[in-house]
């Protein structure tokens, strides 16, 4: 392991290594549009929109779970092999461990960064606050959202990340 690999990137990532705020936003928007279109199309085909309009708990939870599944199906392989979602790949950034800069396991990239945060945002009162505060953390010096701190990750420019897995 090289000296750079053992350096605590969480505390000392060079600013030029980190993904830009605009790139992270664009990647998020691309992912949200893709997952929203696919999950929304499926939910519409299954007739769940009427339940959503009535704010039926079963319909709301079903659509949330559908979105989580669709996100995983669309992005799971790239998250495991490249540390990227479709949006991150198109923008040229990836998720890595904040300390080691290695691609993180699916449990961190999908479980902690996405599923846990999505579940918490559904909690009345606290959820909407988290949904607002989480992305605002990107304006800090380290450009890390709350979900990055939760999972121990940073988002870097893809050319500065580890080589792709075979």
Short mmCIF file of C-alpha atoms in Angstrom, two decimals:
data_model
loop_
_atom_site.label_atom_id
_atom_site.label_comp_id
_atom_site.label_asym_id
_atom_site.label_seq_id
_atom_site.Cartn_x
_atom_site.Cartn_y
_atom_site.Cartn_z
CA UNK A 1 0.00 0.00 0.00
CA UNK A 2 1.44 3.39 -0.97
CA UNK A 3 1.77 6.33 1.37
CA UNK A 4 -1.08 8.08 -0.41
CA UNK A 5 -3.34 5.04 0.08
CA UNK A 6 -2.77 5.06 3.84
CA UNK A 7 -3.28 8.81 4.16
CA UNK A 8 -6.51 9.83 5.82
CA UNK A 9 -8.22 11.35 2.79
CA UNK A 10 -11.21 12.25 4.96
CA UNK A 11 -9.09 14.81 6.75
CA UNK A 12 -6.76 15.76 3.91
CA UNK A 13 -8.34 15.32 0.49
CA UNK A 14 -6.87 17.80 -1.91
CA UNK A 15 -9.54 20.13 -3.19
CA UNK A 16 -8.74 19.35 -6.83
CA UNK A 17 -9.45 15.62 -6.22
CA UNK A 18 -12.97 16.21 -4.99
CA UNK A 19 -15.92 16.28 -7.37
CA UNK A 20 -17.29 19.74 -7.94
CA UNK A 21 -20.59 20.74 -6.40
CA UNK A 22 -22.11 21.33 -9.83
CA UNK A 23 -21.01 17.91 -11.07
CA UNK A 24 -22.54 16.25 -8.02
CA UNK A 25 -25.80 18.15 -8.52
CA UNK A 26 -25.95 17.26 -12.21
CA UNK A 27 -25.25 13.58 -11.46
CA UNK A 28 -28.02 13.59 -8.85
CA UNK A 29 -30.49 15.18 -11.26
CA UNK A 30 -29.67 12.68 -14.02
CA UNK A 31 -30.17 9.77 -11.61
CA UNK A 32 -33.40 11.25 -10.25
CA UNK A 33 -34.84 11.74 -13.74
CA UNK A 34 -33.93 8.23 -14.88
CA UNK A 35 -35.14 6.47 -11.72
CA UNK A 36 -38.21 8.72 -11.48
CA UNK A 37 -39.22 8.03 -15.08
CA UNK A 38 -38.80 4.26 -14.77
CA UNK A 39 -40.38 3.95 -11.31
CA UNK A 40 -43.11 6.43 -12.23
CA UNK A 41 -43.93 4.51 -15.39
CA UNK A 42 -44.14 1.24 -13.46
CA UNK A 43 -46.25 2.83 -10.70
CA UNK A 44 -48.58 4.31 -13.30
CA UNK A 45 -48.91 0.98 -15.12
CA UNK A 46 -49.73 -0.71 -11.80
CA UNK A 47 -52.42 1.88 -11.05
CA UNK A 48 -50.71 3.26 -7.93
CA UNK A 49 -51.15 6.94 -8.81
CA UNK A 50 -54.72 7.08 -7.49
CA UNK A 51 -53.49 5.84 -4.11
CA UNK A 52 -50.70 8.42 -4.15
CA UNK A 53 -53.19 11.22 -4.81
CA UNK A 54 -55.20 10.07 -1.77
CA UNK A 55 -51.92 9.86 0.20
CA UNK A 56 -52.68 6.23 0.94
CA UNK A 57 -49.86 4.91 3.14
CA UNK A 58 -49.66 1.61 1.28
CA UNK A 59 -49.30 3.37 -2.07
CA UNK A 60 -46.70 5.81 -0.73
CA UNK A 61 -44.61 3.03 0.82
CA UNK A 62 -45.00 0.90 -2.32
CA UNK A 63 -43.73 3.69 -4.57
CA UNK A 64 -40.84 4.42 -2.18
CA UNK A 65 -39.82 0.74 -2.22
CA UNK A 66 -40.24 0.61 -5.98
CA UNK A 67 -37.92 3.61 -6.36
CA UNK A 68 -35.32 1.98 -4.12
CA UNK A 69 -35.49 -1.24 -6.15
CA UNK A 70 -35.34 0.57 -9.50
CA UNK A 71 -32.33 2.60 -8.32
CA UNK A 72 -30.57 -0.63 -7.31
CA UNK A 73 -31.37 -2.44 -10.56
CA UNK A 74 -30.22 0.47 -12.71
CA UNK A 75 -27.11 1.38 -10.68
CA UNK A 76 -26.14 -1.69 -8.62
CA UNK A 77 -23.54 -3.18 -10.94
CA UNK A 78 -21.74 0.12 -11.55
CA UNK A 79 -21.83 0.98 -7.84
CA UNK A 80 -20.05 -2.30 -7.07
CA UNK A 81 -17.54 -2.24 -9.93
CA UNK A 82 -16.91 1.48 -10.47
CA UNK A 83 -18.37 3.38 -7.51
CA UNK A 84 -20.71 5.14 -9.91
CA UNK A 85 -24.36 5.57 -10.75
CA UNK A 86 -25.46 6.33 -14.30
CA UNK A 87 -25.44 10.05 -13.49
CA UNK A 88 -22.02 9.92 -11.83
CA UNK A 89 -20.61 8.00 -14.80
CA UNK A 90 -21.98 10.53 -17.30
CA UNK A 91 -20.58 13.43 -15.26
CA UNK A 92 -17.24 11.74 -14.56
CA UNK A 93 -17.26 11.33 -10.78
CA UNK A 94 -17.34 8.35 -8.42
CA UNK A 95 -17.88 7.38 -4.79
CA UNK A 96 -14.84 6.15 -2.84
CA UNK A 97 -13.99 5.42 0.78
CA UNK A 98 -12.96 8.67 2.47
CA UNK A 99 -9.95 7.05 4.13
CA UNK A 100 -8.64 4.53 1.62
CA UNK A 101 -10.03 5.89 -1.67
CA UNK A 102 -11.12 2.37 -2.62
CA UNK A 103 -14.51 1.70 -4.17
CA UNK A 104 -16.88 1.05 -1.28
CA UNK A 105 -19.00 -2.08 -0.78
CA UNK A 106 -22.63 -2.00 -1.92
CA UNK A 107 -23.74 -1.90 1.71
CA UNK A 108 -22.18 1.58 1.99
CA UNK A 109 -22.82 2.97 -1.50
CA UNK A 110 -26.41 1.72 -1.80
CA UNK A 111 -27.39 0.84 1.75
CA UNK A 112 -26.12 3.76 3.83
CA UNK A 113 -25.87 6.49 1.22
CA UNK A 114 -29.23 5.77 -0.43
CA UNK A 115 -31.64 3.37 1.32
CA UNK A 116 -31.13 4.63 4.89
CA UNK A 117 -31.39 8.26 3.84
CA UNK A 118 -34.48 7.59 1.68
CA UNK A 119 -36.16 5.78 4.58
CA UNK A 120 -35.40 8.57 7.06
CA UNK A 121 -36.72 11.25 4.70
CA UNK A 122 -40.12 9.57 4.93
CA UNK A 123 -40.38 10.10 8.70
CA UNK A 124 -42.87 12.89 9.46
CA UNK A 125 -41.31 16.20 10.53
CA UNK A 126 -37.69 14.97 10.76
CA UNK A 127 -37.63 13.53 7.23
CA UNK A 128 -38.21 16.74 5.30
CA UNK A 129 -35.60 18.50 7.45
CA UNK A 130 -33.03 15.79 6.64
CA UNK A 131 -33.97 15.96 2.96
CA UNK A 132 -33.13 19.68 3.01
CA UNK A 133 -30.07 19.60 5.27
CA UNK A 134 -28.35 16.55 3.68
CA UNK A 135 -27.44 18.23 0.37
CA UNK A 136 -26.65 21.58 2.02
CA UNK A 137 -23.61 19.98 3.67
CA UNK A 138 -21.97 19.96 0.23
CA UNK A 139 -21.24 23.65 0.72
CA UNK A 140 -18.80 22.78 3.50
CA UNK A 141 -15.04 22.77 2.88
CA UNK A 142 -14.93 18.99 2.36
CA UNK A 143 -17.89 18.94 -0.07
CA UNK A 144 -19.51 16.03 1.76
CA UNK A 145 -23.25 15.59 2.21
CA UNK A 146 -24.60 14.04 5.40
CA UNK A 147 -24.95 10.71 3.58
CA UNK A 148 -21.21 10.85 2.78
CA UNK A 149 -20.40 11.26 6.47
CA UNK A 150 -22.81 8.44 7.35
CA UNK A 151 -21.18 6.03 4.88
CA UNK A 152 -17.59 7.29 5.28
CA UNK A 153 -17.35 8.28 1.62
CA UNK A 154 -16.25 11.13 -0.60
CA UNK A 155 -17.05 11.80 -4.24
CA UNK A 156 -14.02 12.37 -6.46
CA UNK A 157 -13.37 13.07 -10.09
CA UNK A 158 -13.29 9.70 -11.88
CA UNK A 159 -9.77 10.17 -13.30
CA UNK A 160 -8.48 10.53 -9.73
CA UNK A 161 -10.21 7.37 -8.50
CA UNK A 162 -8.90 3.81 -8.36
CA UNK A 163 -8.76 1.69 -11.48
CA UNK A 164 -11.93 -0.09 -12.48
CA UNK A 165 -12.55 -3.64 -11.32
CA UNK A 166 -12.50 -6.32 -13.98
#
